[in-house]
GROMACS .gro file of C-alpha atoms in nm:
model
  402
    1UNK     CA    1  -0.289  -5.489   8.663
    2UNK     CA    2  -0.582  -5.324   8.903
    3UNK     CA    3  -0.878  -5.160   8.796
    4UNK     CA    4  -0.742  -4.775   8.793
    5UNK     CA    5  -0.469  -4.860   8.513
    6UNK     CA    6  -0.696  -5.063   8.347
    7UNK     CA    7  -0.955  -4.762   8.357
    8UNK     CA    8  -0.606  -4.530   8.218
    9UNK     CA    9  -0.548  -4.747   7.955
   10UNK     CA   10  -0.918  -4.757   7.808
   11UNK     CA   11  -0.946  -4.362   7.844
   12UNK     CA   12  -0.604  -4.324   7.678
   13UNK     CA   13  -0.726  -4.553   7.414
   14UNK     CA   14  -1.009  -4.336   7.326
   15UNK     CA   15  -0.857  -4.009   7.316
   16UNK     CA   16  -0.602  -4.181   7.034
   17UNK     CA   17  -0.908  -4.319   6.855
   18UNK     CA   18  -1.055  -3.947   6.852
   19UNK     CA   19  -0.720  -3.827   6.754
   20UNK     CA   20  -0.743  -4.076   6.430
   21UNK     CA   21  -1.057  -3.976   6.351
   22UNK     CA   22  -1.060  -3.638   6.346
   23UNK     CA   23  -0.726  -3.696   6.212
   24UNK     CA   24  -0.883  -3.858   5.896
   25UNK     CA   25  -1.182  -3.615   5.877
   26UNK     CA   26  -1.022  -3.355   5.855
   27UNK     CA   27  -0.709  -3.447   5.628
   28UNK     CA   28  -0.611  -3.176   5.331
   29UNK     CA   29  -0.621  -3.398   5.075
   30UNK     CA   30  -0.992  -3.531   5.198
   31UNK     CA   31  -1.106  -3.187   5.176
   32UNK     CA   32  -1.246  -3.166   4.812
   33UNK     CA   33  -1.412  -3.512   4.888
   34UNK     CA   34  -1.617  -3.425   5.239
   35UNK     CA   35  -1.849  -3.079   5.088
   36UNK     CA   36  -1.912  -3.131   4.673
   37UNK     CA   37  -2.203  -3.144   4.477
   38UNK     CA   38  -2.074  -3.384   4.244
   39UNK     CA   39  -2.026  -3.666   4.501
   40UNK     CA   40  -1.916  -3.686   4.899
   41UNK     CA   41  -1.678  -3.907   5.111
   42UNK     CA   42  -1.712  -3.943   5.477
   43UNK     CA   43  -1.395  -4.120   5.628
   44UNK     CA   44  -1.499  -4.347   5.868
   45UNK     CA   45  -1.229  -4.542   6.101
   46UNK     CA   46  -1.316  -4.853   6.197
   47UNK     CA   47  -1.393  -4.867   6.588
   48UNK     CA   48  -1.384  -5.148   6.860
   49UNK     CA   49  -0.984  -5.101   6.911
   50UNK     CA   50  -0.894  -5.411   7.156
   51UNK     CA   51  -0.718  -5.316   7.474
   52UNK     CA   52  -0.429  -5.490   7.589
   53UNK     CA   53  -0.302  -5.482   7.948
   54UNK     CA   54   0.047  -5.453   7.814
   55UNK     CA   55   0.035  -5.198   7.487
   56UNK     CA   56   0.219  -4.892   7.588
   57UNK     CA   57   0.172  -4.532   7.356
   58UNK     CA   58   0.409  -4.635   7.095
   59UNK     CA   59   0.208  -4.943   7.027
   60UNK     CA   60  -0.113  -4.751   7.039
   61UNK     CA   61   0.033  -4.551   6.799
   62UNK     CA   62   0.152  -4.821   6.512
   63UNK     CA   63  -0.221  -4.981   6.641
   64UNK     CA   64  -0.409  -4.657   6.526
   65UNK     CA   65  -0.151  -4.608   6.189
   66UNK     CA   66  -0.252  -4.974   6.080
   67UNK     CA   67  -0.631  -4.957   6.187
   68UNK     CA   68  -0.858  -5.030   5.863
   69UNK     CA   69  -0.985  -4.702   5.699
   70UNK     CA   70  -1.317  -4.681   5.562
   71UNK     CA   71  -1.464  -4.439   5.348
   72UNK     CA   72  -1.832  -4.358   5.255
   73UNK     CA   73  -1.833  -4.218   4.871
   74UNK     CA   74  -2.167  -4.037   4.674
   75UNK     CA   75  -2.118  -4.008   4.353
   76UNK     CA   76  -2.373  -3.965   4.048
   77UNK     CA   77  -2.208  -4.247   3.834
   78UNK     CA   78  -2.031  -4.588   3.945
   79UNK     CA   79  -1.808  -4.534   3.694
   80UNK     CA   80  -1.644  -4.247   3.898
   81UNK     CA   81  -1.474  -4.506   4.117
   82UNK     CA   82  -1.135  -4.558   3.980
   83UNK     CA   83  -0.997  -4.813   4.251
   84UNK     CA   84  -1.117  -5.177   4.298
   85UNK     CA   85  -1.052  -5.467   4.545
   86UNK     CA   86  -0.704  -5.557   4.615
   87UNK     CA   87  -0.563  -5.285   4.431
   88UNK     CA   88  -0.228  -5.122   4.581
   89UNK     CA   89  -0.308  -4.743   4.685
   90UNK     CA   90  -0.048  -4.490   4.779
   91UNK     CA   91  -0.117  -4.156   4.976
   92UNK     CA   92  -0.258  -3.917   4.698
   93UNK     CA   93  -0.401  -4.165   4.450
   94UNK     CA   94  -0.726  -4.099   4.298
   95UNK     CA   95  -1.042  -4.279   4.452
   96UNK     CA   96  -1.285  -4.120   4.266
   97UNK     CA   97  -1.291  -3.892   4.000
   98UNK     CA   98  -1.591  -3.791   3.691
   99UNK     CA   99  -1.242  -3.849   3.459
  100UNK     CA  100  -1.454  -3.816   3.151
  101UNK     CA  101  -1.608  -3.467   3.198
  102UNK     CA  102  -1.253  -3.378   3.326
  103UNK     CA  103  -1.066  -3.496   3.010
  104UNK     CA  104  -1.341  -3.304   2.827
  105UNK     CA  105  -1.294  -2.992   3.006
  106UNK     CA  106  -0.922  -3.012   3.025
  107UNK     CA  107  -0.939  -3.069   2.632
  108UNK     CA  108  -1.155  -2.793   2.610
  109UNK     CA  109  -0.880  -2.581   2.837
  110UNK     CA  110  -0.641  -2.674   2.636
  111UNK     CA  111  -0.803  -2.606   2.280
  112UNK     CA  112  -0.833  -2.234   2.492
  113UNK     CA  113  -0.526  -2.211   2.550
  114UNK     CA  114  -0.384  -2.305   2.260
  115UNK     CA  115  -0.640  -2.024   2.015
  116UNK     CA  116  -0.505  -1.756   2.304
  117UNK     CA  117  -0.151  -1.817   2.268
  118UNK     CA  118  -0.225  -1.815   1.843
  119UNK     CA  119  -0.376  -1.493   1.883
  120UNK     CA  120  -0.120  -1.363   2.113
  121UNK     CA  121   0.143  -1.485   1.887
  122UNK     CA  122  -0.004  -1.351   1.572
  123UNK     CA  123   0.085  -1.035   1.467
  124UNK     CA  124  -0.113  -0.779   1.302
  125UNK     CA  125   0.075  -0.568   1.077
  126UNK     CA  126   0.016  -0.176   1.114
  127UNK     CA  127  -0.018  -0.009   0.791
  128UNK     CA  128   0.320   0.189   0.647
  129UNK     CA  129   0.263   0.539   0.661
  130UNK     CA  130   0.304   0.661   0.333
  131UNK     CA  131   0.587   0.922   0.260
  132UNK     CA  132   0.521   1.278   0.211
  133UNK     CA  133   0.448   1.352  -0.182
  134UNK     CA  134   0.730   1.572  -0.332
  135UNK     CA  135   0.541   1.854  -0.497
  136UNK     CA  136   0.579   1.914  -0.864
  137UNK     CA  137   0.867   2.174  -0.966
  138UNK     CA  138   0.721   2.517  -1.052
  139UNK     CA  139   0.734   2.620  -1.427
  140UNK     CA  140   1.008   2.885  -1.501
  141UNK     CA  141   0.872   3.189  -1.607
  142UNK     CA  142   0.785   3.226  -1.951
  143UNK     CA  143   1.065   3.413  -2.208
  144UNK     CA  144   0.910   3.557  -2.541
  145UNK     CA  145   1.250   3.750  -2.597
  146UNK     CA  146   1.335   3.576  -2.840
  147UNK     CA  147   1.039   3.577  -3.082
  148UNK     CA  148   0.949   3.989  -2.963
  149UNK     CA  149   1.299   4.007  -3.123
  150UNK     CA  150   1.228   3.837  -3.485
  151UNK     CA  151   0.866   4.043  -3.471
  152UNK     CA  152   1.070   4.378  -3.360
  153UNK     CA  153   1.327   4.291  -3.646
  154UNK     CA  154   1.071   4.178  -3.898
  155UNK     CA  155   0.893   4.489  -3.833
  156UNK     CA  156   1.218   4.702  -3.921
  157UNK     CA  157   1.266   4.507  -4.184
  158UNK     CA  158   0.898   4.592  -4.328
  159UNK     CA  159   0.974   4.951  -4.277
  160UNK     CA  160   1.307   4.973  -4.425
  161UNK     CA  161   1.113   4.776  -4.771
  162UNK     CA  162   0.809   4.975  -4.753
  163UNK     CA  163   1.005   5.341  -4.741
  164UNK     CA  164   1.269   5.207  -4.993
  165UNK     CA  165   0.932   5.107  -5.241
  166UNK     CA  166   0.745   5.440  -5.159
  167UNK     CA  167   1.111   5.619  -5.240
  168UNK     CA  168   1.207   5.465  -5.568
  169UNK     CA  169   0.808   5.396  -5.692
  170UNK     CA  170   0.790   5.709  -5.850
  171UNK     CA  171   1.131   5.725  -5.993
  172UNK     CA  172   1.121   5.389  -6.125
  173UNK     CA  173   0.792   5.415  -6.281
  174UNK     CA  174   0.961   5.700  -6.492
  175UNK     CA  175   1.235   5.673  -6.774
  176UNK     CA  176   1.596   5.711  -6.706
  177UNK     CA  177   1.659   6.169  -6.777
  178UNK     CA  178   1.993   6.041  -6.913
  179UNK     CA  179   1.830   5.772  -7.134
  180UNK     CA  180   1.543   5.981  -7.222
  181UNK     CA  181   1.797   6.292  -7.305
  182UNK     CA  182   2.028   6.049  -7.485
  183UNK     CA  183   1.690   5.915  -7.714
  184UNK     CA  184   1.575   6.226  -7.806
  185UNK     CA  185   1.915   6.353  -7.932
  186UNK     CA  186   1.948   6.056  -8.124
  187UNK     CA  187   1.577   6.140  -8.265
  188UNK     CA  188   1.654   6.507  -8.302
  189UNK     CA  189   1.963   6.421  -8.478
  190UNK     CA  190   1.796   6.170  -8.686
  191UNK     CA  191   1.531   6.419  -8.767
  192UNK     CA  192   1.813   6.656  -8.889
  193UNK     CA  193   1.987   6.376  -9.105
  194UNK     CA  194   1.636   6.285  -9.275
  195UNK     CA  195   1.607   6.680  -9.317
  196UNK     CA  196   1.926   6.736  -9.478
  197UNK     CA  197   1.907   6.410  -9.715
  198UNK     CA  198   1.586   6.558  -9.782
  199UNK     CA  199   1.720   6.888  -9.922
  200UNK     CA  200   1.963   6.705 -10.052
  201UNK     CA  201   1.756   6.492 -10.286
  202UNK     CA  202   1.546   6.805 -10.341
  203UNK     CA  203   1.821   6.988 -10.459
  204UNK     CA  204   1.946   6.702 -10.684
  205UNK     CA  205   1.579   6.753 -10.864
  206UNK     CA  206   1.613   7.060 -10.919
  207UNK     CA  207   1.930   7.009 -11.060
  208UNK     CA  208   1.858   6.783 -11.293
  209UNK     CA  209   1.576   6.974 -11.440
  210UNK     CA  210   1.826   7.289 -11.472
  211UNK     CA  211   1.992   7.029 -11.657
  212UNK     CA  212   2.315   7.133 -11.493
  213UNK     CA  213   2.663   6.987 -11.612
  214UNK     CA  214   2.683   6.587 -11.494
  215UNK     CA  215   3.047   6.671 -11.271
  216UNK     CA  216   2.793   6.901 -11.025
  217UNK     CA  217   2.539   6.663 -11.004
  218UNK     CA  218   2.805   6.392 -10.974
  219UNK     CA  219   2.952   6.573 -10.627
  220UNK     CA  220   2.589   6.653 -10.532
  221UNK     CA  221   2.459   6.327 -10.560
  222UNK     CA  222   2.814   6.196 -10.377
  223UNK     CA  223   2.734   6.499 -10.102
  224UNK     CA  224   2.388   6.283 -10.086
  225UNK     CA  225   2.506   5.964 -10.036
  226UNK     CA  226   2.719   6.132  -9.756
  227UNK     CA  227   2.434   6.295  -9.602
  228UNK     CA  228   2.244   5.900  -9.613
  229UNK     CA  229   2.498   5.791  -9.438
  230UNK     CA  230   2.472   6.037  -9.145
  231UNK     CA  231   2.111   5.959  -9.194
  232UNK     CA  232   2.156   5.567  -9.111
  233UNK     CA  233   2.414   5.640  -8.840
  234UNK     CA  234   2.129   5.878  -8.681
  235UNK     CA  235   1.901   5.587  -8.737
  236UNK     CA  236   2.132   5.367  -8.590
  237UNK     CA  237   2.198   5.573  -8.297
  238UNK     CA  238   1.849   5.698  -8.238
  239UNK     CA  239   1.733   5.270  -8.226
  240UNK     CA  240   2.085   5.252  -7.971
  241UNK     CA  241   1.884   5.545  -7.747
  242UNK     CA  242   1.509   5.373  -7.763
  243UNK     CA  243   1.703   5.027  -7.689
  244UNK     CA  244   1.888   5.199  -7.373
  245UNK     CA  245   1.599   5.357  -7.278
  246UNK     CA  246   1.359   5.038  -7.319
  247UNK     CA  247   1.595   4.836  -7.087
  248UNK     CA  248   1.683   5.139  -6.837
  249UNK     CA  249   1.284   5.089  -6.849
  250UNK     CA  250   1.258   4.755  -6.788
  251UNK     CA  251   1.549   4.779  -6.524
  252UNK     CA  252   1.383   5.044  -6.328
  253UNK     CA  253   1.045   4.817  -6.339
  254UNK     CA  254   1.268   4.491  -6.275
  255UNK     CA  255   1.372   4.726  -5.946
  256UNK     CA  256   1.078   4.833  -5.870
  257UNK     CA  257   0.908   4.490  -5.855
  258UNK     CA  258   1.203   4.373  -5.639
  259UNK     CA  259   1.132   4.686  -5.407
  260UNK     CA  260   0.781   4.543  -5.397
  261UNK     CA  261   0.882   4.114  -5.367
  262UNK     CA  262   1.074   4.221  -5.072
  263UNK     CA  263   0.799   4.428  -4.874
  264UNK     CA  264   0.571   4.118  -4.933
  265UNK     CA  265   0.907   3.934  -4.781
  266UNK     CA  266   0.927   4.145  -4.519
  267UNK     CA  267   0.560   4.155  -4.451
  268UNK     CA  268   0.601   3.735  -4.483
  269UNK     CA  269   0.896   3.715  -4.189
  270UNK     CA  270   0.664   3.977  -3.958
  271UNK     CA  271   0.401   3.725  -3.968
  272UNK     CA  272   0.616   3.431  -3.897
  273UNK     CA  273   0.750   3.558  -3.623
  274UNK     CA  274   0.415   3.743  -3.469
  275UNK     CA  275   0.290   3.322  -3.535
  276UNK     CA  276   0.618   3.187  -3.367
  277UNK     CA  277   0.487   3.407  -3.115
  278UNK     CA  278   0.174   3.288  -3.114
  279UNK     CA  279   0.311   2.939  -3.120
  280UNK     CA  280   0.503   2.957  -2.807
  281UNK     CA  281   0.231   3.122  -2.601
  282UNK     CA  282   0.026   2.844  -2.720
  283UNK     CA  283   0.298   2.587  -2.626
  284UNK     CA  284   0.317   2.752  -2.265
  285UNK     CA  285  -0.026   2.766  -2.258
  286UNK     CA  286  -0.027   2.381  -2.288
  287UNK     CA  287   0.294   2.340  -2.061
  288UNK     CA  288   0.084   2.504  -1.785
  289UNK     CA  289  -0.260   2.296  -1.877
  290UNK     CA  290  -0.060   1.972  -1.846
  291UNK     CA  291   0.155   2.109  -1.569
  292UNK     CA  292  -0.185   2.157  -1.339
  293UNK     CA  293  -0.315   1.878  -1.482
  294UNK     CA  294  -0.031   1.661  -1.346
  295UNK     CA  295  -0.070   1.876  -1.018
  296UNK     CA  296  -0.394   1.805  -1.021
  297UNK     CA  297  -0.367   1.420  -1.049
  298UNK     CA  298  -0.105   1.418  -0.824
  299UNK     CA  299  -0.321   1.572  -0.568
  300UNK     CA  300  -0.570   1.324  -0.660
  301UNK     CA  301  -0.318   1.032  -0.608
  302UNK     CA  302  -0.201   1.203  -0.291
  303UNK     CA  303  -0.571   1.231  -0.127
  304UNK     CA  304  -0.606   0.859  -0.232
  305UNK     CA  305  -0.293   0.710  -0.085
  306UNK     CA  306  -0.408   0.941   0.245
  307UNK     CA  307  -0.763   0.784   0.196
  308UNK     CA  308  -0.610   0.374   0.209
  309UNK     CA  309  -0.399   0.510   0.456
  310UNK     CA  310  -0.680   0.613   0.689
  311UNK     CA  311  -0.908   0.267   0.574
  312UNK     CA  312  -0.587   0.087   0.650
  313UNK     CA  313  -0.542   0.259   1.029
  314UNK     CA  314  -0.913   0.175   1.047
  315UNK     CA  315  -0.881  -0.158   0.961
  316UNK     CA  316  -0.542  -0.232   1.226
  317UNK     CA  317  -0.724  -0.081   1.493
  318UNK     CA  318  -1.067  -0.311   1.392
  319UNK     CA  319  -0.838  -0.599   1.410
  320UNK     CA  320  -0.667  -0.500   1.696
  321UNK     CA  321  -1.020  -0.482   1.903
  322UNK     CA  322  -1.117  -0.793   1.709
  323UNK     CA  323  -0.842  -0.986   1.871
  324UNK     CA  324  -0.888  -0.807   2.218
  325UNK     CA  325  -1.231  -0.890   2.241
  326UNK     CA  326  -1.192  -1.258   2.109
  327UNK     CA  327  -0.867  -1.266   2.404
  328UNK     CA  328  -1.123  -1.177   2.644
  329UNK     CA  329  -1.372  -1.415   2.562
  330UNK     CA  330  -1.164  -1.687   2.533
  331UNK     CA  331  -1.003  -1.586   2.899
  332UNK     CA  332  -1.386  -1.604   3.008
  333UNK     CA  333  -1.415  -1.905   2.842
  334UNK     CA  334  -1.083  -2.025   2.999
  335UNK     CA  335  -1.203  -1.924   3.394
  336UNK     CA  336  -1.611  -2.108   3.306
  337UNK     CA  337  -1.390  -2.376   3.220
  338UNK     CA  338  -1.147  -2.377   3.510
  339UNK     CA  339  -1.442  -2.306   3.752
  340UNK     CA  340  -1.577  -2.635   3.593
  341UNK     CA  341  -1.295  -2.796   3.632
  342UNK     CA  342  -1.303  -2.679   4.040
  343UNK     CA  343  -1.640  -2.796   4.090
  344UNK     CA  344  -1.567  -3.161   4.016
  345UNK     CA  345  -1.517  -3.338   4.279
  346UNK     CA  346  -1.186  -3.550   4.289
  347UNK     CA  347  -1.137  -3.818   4.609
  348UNK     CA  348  -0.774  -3.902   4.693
  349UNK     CA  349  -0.630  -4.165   4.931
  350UNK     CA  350  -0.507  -3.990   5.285
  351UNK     CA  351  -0.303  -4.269   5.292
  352UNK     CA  352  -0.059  -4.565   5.137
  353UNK     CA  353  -0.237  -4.933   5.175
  354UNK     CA  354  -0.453  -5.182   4.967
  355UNK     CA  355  -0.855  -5.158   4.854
  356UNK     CA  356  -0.946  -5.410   5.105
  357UNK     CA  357  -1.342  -5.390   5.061
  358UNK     CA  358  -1.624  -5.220   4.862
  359UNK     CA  359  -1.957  -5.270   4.942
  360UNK     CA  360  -2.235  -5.250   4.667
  361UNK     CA  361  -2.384  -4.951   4.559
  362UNK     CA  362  -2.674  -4.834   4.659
  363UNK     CA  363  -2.884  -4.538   4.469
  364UNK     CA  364  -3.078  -4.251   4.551
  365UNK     CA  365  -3.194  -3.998   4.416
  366UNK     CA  366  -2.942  -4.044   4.143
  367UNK     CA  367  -2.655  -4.049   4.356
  368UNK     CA  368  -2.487  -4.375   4.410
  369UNK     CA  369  -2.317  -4.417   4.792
  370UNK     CA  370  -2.062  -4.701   4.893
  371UNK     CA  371  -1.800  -4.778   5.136
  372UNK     CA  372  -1.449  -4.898   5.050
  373UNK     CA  373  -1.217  -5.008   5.325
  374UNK     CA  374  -0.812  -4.910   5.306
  375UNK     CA  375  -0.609  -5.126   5.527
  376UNK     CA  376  -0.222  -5.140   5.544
  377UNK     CA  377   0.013  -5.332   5.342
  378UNK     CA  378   0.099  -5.514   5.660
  379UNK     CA  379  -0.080  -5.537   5.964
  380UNK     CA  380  -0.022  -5.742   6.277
  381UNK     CA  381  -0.242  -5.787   6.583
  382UNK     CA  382  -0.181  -5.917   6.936
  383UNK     CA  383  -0.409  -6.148   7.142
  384UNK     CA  384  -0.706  -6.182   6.906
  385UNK     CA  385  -0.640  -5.791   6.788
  386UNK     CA  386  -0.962  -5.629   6.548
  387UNK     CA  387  -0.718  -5.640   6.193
  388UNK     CA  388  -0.596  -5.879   6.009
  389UNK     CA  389  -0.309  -5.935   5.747
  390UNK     CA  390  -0.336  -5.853   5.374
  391UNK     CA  391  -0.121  -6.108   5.244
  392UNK     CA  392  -0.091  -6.011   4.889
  393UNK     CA  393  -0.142  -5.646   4.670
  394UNK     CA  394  -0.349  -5.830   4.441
  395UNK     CA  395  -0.585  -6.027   4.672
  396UNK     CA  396  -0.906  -5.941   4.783
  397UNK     CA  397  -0.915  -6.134   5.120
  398UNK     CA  398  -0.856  -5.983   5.387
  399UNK     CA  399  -0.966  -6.061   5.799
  400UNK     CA  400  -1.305  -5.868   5.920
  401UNK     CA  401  -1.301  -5.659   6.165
  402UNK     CA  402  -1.486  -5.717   6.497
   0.00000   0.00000   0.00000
């Protein structure tokens, strides 16, 4: 091989080795690692690639894919590394990570979530509307007829007594013509009959002290006994009269009290009915008392249902902007947290391979910077190549590098 190829072949092996490390640098998943505050990994390939006079691009290729890869991590805490020697990496794995503030935060995230989707699922009842109050039937008018009728009857009634008492009061408190005629015949009568005995005995007298013959005084004194008897029928008939006319008397005043017991009667049924009157425009009187009354209450009743209605609608929409504003502060709680969560730095491996080395930390500052070395599960080199071969995943020894 002359000196230009040779020259070809060392160029072409550095523009690969540039390739691989800017390759490596600038990897997506290496991103996160190369520009946080938390801690910072610098991917370093390892250099001094051996040239051979017969390795063609292909084999610079599976040279560069197997080359060692080192990595320069700053972190604040060892513990952040969560790879050690010998351990079996694949393309994605953590390298570093501040797991326990993570698990706290992602806790905390999830506690978040799980009081916004409790609020979100929790319903707030509204408040029923109460129905509109059915407003108390009116009272039907109010109907005296029927007592105005017993007072307009009772009045008639009154009048009829009262003109039948003032009619018959003076006739009654006089005797009966026929009675009183019919007594004082009898006593006229009687008067004659005492008369005529009278004579008669008179005569008799004088008879006897004329000294007349005994048959005249005989029929005189037999005339006599005649005219007594006329005299004791008179009697008789003239006590007949005075007993007629003493109960035509007490008749007529019998009447005449009756007259009177049934103007008092009358009088009595005018003022029951003027107070059954009285009574039912008392009663309506009442009816309407307890009728607004019961308006009134209901009114009452009404403006306090409307009242807890209101206080109710007060108390749904206080809710309502109670959960809104604890929603939004949880979803600010939620994006601190997430943000957080962003500003941890996480390191993953670009690539599939074994922890081949990590050097001891060094601090400061407080930040804590190493170097851990990635090789390939199998690597093979040619003519005294720079790599070795990792002979088992759970192994730490592994070839240096020149």
């Amino acid at each position: 091989m002359n000196v230009f190829e040779k020259n070809n072949l060392i160029t072409y092996l550095s523009i690969g080795l540039a390739g691989l490390i800017f390759t490596v640098k600038y990897y997506p998943q290496n991103q996160t690692a190369v520009a946080e505050s938390q801690g910072k990994a610098i991917i370093k390939n390892a250099p001094e690639p051996d040239t051979e006079d017969d390795i063609d691009d292909s084999a610079i290729s599976i040279l560069q894919q197997n080359r060692p890869l080192r990595m320069s991590i700053s972190v604040d805490n060892p513990s952040f590394l969560k790879v050690k020697v010998g351990q079996e990496i694949k393309k994605g794995d953590v390298i570093s990570d501040n797991s326990t503030e993570r698990d706290r935060l992602l806790k905390q995230k999830q506690s978040v979530k799980l009081q916004i989707d409790n609020l979100k699922s929790k319903t707030i009842p509204e408040p029923f509307k109460p129905a509109l109050a059915l407003g108390l039937k009116p009272l039907p008018p109010a109907i005296f007829s029927e007592e105005t009728a017993a007072i307009a009857q009772g009045k008639m009634k009154l009048s009829q007594a009262q003109a039948l008492l003032e009619t018959r009061t003076q006739l009654l408190q006089t005797d009966n013509p026929e009675r009183r005629a019919e007594s004082e015949n009898a006593e006229a009568g009687f008067q004659i009959a005492s008369q005529k005995v009278a004579e008669q005995e008179q005569m008799i007298q004088s008879m006897r002290d004329m000294k007349l013959s005994t048959e005249i005084l005989q029929h005189e004194e037999a005339k006599l006994k005649q005219l007594r008897s006329q005299l004791d029928q008179a009697n008789s008939a003239l006590d007949q009269s005075k007993a007629k006319l003493n109960a035509s008397a007490i008749l007529q005043q019998q009447e005449l009290q009756q007259l009177q017991v049934n103007v008092r009667l009358a009088q009595s049924d005018l003022e029951v009915a003027e107070s059954r009157l009285i009574a039912a425009e008392n009663r309506r009187k009442l009816t309407e008392y307890d009728a607004n009354l019961n308006e009134a209450r209901r009114q009452q009743q009404e403006n306090q249902t409307q009242q807890e209605y209101s206080r109710q609608q007060q108390q749904y929409a206080q809710s309502v902007r109670d959960r809104d504003y604890q929603l939004a502060q949880l979803a600010i709680s939620l994006t601190n947290i997430e943000d957080k969560l962003a500003l941890i730095p996480m390191l993953r491996s670009p690539r599939n391979g074994y922890i081949r080395r990590i050097k001891p930390w060094v601090g400061k500052d407080g930040k804590y910077t190493t170097t851990i070395t990635i090789s390939a599960a199998t690597v093979s080199s040619k003519n005294g190549g720079g790599t070795g071969t990792v002979t088992s995943p759970n192994t730490s020894k592994v070839n240096p590098t020149r």
